[in-house]
Amino acid sequence: MLQTPGGGAGHGAAADTGLMSIGAVLGVLREEFPEVTISKIRFLESEGLIEPRRTPSGYRKFSAGDVERLGHVLRMQRDHYLPLKVIREHLAAMERGEAVPLPALGRPGDGEDGREPASDVPSAARIGRGRLLAAAGVDERTLAEWESYGLLTPVEDGVYDAEAVTVAALITELGRSGIEPRHLRAMKAAADREAGLVDQVVAPLKRHRNPQTRAHAEARTKELAALTVKLHAALVQAALGVRLP
């Protein structure tokens, strides 16, 4: 269960209402969802999954209920990899007081071809092409364009890493501002270089004869990945002379 701050300026909450800024919401959510971004929150809002209040000057203000709803949406994406349409229907049913079980991962429907990932990797770490198309709300031609620029790459025929859902959502949102997939090739190249650097650091741990040391490699990879993401964001903000809320 997410723990939302009770108020106070230190949490970015409005003193009289207890509402939180999007930056404060991000801080709360990252305790459970380290990879969530402000762009992801805005994307979920644009898809109608949350409706934060707006100040007269246009700033978003989130209630504790909004934060709980966001956590529920992110949990359904992370643990079940459901398309946004299914999540929206599930939330609507909950609001009507209906007890609706979550669909099982990998169930045919919503654009999924019903094929199970052809590997021994747990299904929670993979998503089929049809389900990715449904979650991103795009057609085959658009997905093929993204693939042509290397922005999305299947790990095997018709199967993608689950993080592809987040990548697709961010590409879509950037597209609304006129940033086309071809413009994002430099970002992909930079991400590949950063990933290579992290992999170079943890490679000795992965090759170690001690099983516990090899197991530590995954935790170390996540730690370094989080640091590189934060550094990348800080460098972009510094270059633009802005500070994200």
Coordinates of C-alpha atoms in Angstrom, one line a residue:
M1 CA 0.0 0.0 0.0
L2 CA 1.3 3.4 -0.9
Q3 CA 2.0 5.8 1.9
T4 CA 0.9 9.3 1.0
P5 CA 2.2 12.3 2.9
G6 CA -0.4 14.0 5.1
G7 CA 0.5 17.5 3.9
G8 CA 3.0 20.3 4.4
A9 CA 5.2 22.3 2.1
G10 CA 8.0 19.8 2.5
H11 CA 6.0 17.2 0.5
G12 CA 4.8 19.6 -2.2
A13 CA 1.2 19.6 -0.8
A14 CA -1.1 22.5 -0.7
A15 CA -1.3 23.7 2.9
D16 CA -5.1 24.0 3.1
T17 CA -6.2 21.1 0.9
G18 CA -3.6 18.4 1.4
L19 CA -3.3 18.1 -2.4
M20 CA 0.1 17.2 -3.8
S21 CA 2.1 18.4 -6.8
I22 CA 3.1 16.0 -9.5
G23 CA 6.7 16.1 -8.1
A24 CA 5.5 15.0 -4.7
V25 CA 3.4 12.3 -6.2
L26 CA 6.5 11.0 -8.1
G27 CA 8.4 10.8 -4.8
V28 CA 5.7 8.8 -3.2
L29 CA 5.3 6.4 -6.1
R30 CA 9.0 5.8 -6.6
E31 CA 9.1 4.0 -3.2
E32 CA 7.3 1.1 -5.0
F33 CA 7.9 2.0 -8.6
P34 CA 11.5 3.2 -9.0
E35 CA 11.2 3.6 -12.8
V36 CA 8.1 5.7 -12.9
T37 CA 8.5 9.2 -14.4
I38 CA 6.5 12.4 -14.6
S39 CA 6.0 11.7 -18.3
K40 CA 4.4 8.4 -17.4
I41 CA 2.0 10.1 -14.9
R42 CA 1.1 12.6 -17.5
F43 CA 0.6 9.9 -20.1
L44 CA -1.8 8.0 -17.8
E45 CA -3.7 11.2 -17.2
S46 CA -4.0 11.8 -21.0
E47 CA -5.4 8.3 -21.3
G48 CA -8.1 9.1 -18.8
L49 CA -6.9 6.8 -16.0
I50 CA -6.6 9.6 -13.5
E51 CA -8.1 13.1 -13.3
P52 CA -6.1 15.4 -11.0
R53 CA -7.4 18.8 -10.1
R54 CA -6.0 21.9 -11.7
T55 CA -5.1 25.2 -10.1
P56 CA -6.2 28.4 -11.8
S57 CA -2.7 28.6 -13.2
G58 CA -2.9 25.1 -14.6
Y59 CA -0.8 23.1 -12.2
R60 CA -1.9 19.6 -11.4
K61 CA -2.8 18.8 -7.8
F62 CA -3.3 15.2 -6.7
S63 CA -5.4 13.9 -3.8
A64 CA -4.4 10.8 -1.8
G65 CA -7.1 8.9 -3.7
D66 CA -5.4 9.9 -7.0
V67 CA -2.1 8.5 -5.8
E68 CA -3.7 5.3 -4.7
R69 CA -5.4 5.0 -8.1
L70 CA -2.1 5.6 -9.8
G71 CA -0.4 2.9 -7.7
H72 CA -3.2 0.5 -8.6
V73 CA -2.8 1.3 -12.4
L74 CA 1.0 0.9 -12.2
R75 CA 0.7 -2.3 -10.2
M76 CA -1.7 -3.8 -12.9
Q77 CA 0.8 -2.9 -15.6
R78 CA 3.8 -4.2 -13.7
D79 CA 2.4 -7.4 -12.3
H80 CA -0.2 -8.3 -15.1
Y81 CA 0.9 -6.3 -18.1
L82 CA -2.7 -5.5 -19.0
P83 CA -3.6 -3.1 -21.9
L84 CA -4.8 0.3 -20.8
K85 CA -8.2 -0.4 -22.1
V86 CA -8.5 -3.4 -19.8
I87 CA -7.2 -1.4 -16.8
R88 CA -9.7 1.3 -17.5
E89 CA -12.6 -1.1 -17.7
H90 CA -11.4 -2.8 -14.5
L91 CA -11.3 0.5 -12.6
A92 CA -14.7 1.5 -13.9
A93 CA -16.1 -1.8 -12.6
M94 CA -14.5 -1.2 -9.2
E95 CA -16.1 2.2 -9.0
R96 CA -19.5 0.6 -9.7
G97 CA -18.8 -1.7 -6.7
E98 CA -18.4 -4.8 -8.8
A99 CA -15.9 -7.5 -7.8
V100 CA -14.0 -8.1 -11.0
P101 CA -10.9 -10.4 -10.9
L102 CA -7.9 -9.4 -13.0
P103 CA -7.5 -11.2 -16.3
A104 CA -4.7 -13.8 -16.2
L105 CA -1.5 -12.8 -17.9
G106 CA -1.1 -14.2 -21.4
R107 CA -4.9 -14.7 -21.9
P108 CA -5.8 -14.3 -25.6
G109 CA -7.7 -11.1 -26.4
D110 CA -7.3 -7.4 -26.6
G111 CA -5.1 -7.8 -29.7
E112 CA -3.0 -10.6 -28.3
D113 CA -2.4 -13.6 -30.5
G114 CA -2.5 -16.0 -27.6
R115 CA 1.0 -17.4 -28.1
E116 CA 3.0 -18.0 -25.0
P117 CA 6.6 -16.7 -24.9
A118 CA 8.8 -19.4 -26.3
S119 CA 11.4 -19.3 -23.6
D120 CA 11.9 -20.4 -20.0
V121 CA 11.9 -16.7 -18.8
P122 CA 8.9 -16.0 -16.5
S123 CA 6.0 -14.6 -18.5
A124 CA 5.8 -11.5 -16.2
A125 CA 9.1 -10.4 -17.9
R126 CA 7.8 -10.7 -21.4
I127 CA 4.9 -9.3 -23.5
G128 CA 3.5 -10.5 -26.8
R129 CA 3.3 -8.3 -29.9
G130 CA -0.5 -8.1 -29.9
R131 CA -0.6 -7.1 -26.2
L132 CA 2.1 -4.5 -26.8
L133 CA 0.0 -3.0 -29.7
A134 CA -3.1 -2.9 -27.5
A135 CA -1.3 -1.3 -24.5
A136 CA 0.4 1.3 -26.7
G137 CA -2.7 2.0 -28.7
V138 CA -0.8 1.9 -32.1
D139 CA -1.0 -0.2 -35.3
E140 CA 1.4 -2.5 -36.9
R141 CA 2.8 0.2 -39.2
T142 CA 3.7 2.5 -36.3
L143 CA 5.3 -0.3 -34.3
A144 CA 7.3 -1.3 -37.4
E145 CA 8.5 2.3 -37.8
W146 CA 9.7 2.3 -34.2
E147 CA 11.5 -0.9 -34.7
S148 CA 13.2 0.4 -37.9
Y149 CA 14.8 3.1 -35.8
G150 CA 15.9 0.6 -33.1
L151 CA 13.6 2.1 -30.5
L152 CA 11.9 -1.3 -29.8
T153 CA 13.4 -4.7 -30.5
P154 CA 11.8 -8.0 -29.8
V155 CA 13.8 -10.4 -27.6
E156 CA 12.5 -13.2 -29.9
D157 CA 9.9 -13.6 -32.6
G158 CA 6.8 -11.7 -31.6
V159 CA 7.9 -11.3 -27.9
Y160 CA 9.2 -8.2 -26.2
D161 CA 10.7 -7.2 -22.9
A162 CA 7.9 -5.9 -20.7
E163 CA 9.6 -2.5 -20.5
A164 CA 8.6 -2.0 -24.1
V165 CA 5.2 -0.8 -22.8
T166 CA 6.8 2.1 -21.1
V167 CA 9.0 2.9 -24.0
A168 CA 6.0 2.9 -26.4
A169 CA 4.1 5.2 -24.1
L170 CA 6.9 7.7 -23.9
I171 CA 7.5 7.6 -27.7
T172 CA 3.8 8.3 -28.2
E173 CA 3.8 11.2 -25.8
L174 CA 6.9 12.8 -27.3
G175 CA 5.2 12.4 -30.7
R176 CA 2.4 14.6 -29.6
S177 CA 4.9 17.4 -29.2
G178 CA 6.3 16.9 -32.6
I179 CA 9.3 14.8 -31.7
E180 CA 9.3 12.0 -34.2
P181 CA 10.8 8.5 -33.9
R182 CA 13.6 9.4 -36.2
H183 CA 14.6 12.1 -33.8
L184 CA 15.0 9.6 -31.0
R185 CA 17.8 7.6 -32.5
A186 CA 20.4 9.7 -30.6
M187 CA 18.6 8.9 -27.3
K188 CA 18.6 5.2 -28.2
A189 CA 22.3 5.3 -29.0
A190 CA 23.1 7.1 -25.7
A191 CA 21.1 4.5 -23.8
D192 CA 22.9 1.7 -25.4
R193 CA 26.3 3.2 -24.5
E194 CA 25.1 3.7 -20.9
A195 CA 23.9 0.2 -20.7
G196 CA 27.2 -1.0 -22.1
L197 CA 29.1 0.9 -19.4
V198 CA 27.0 -0.7 -16.6
D199 CA 27.4 -4.1 -18.1
Q200 CA 31.1 -3.6 -18.3
V201 CA 31.2 -2.9 -14.5
V202 CA 29.0 -5.9 -13.5
A203 CA 30.5 -8.4 -15.9
P204 CA 33.1 -9.6 -13.4
L205 CA 30.3 -10.3 -10.9
K206 CA 28.3 -12.3 -13.5
R207 CA 31.4 -14.5 -14.2
H208 CA 32.3 -15.1 -10.6
R209 CA 32.4 -18.7 -9.4
N210 CA 30.5 -17.9 -6.2
P211 CA 26.7 -18.2 -6.8
Q212 CA 25.9 -15.5 -4.3
T213 CA 28.3 -13.1 -6.0
R214 CA 26.6 -13.8 -9.4
A215 CA 23.2 -13.2 -7.8
H216 CA 24.5 -9.9 -6.5
A217 CA 25.2 -8.8 -10.1
E218 CA 21.5 -8.3 -10.8
A219 CA 21.0 -6.0 -7.7
R220 CA 24.2 -4.1 -8.7
T221 CA 22.9 -3.7 -12.3
K222 CA 19.7 -2.2 -11.1
E223 CA 21.5 0.1 -8.7
L224 CA 23.8 1.4 -11.4
A225 CA 21.0 1.6 -13.9
A226 CA 19.0 3.9 -11.5
L227 CA 22.0 6.1 -11.0
T228 CA 22.7 6.5 -14.7
V229 CA 19.0 7.4 -15.3
K230 CA 19.2 10.1 -12.6
L231 CA 22.4 11.4 -14.0
H232 CA 21.0 11.5 -17.6
A233 CA 17.9 13.4 -16.4
A234 CA 20.1 15.9 -14.4
L235 CA 22.3 16.5 -17.4
V236 CA 19.4 17.1 -19.7
Q237 CA 17.9 19.6 -17.2
A238 CA 21.2 21.4 -16.8
A239 CA 21.6 21.6 -20.6
L240 CA 18.1 23.1 -21.0
G241 CA 18.4 25.3 -17.9
V242 CA 15.2 24.0 -16.5
R243 CA 14.2 22.0 -13.4
L244 CA 11.4 19.4 -13.5
P245 CA 8.6 19.9 -11.0

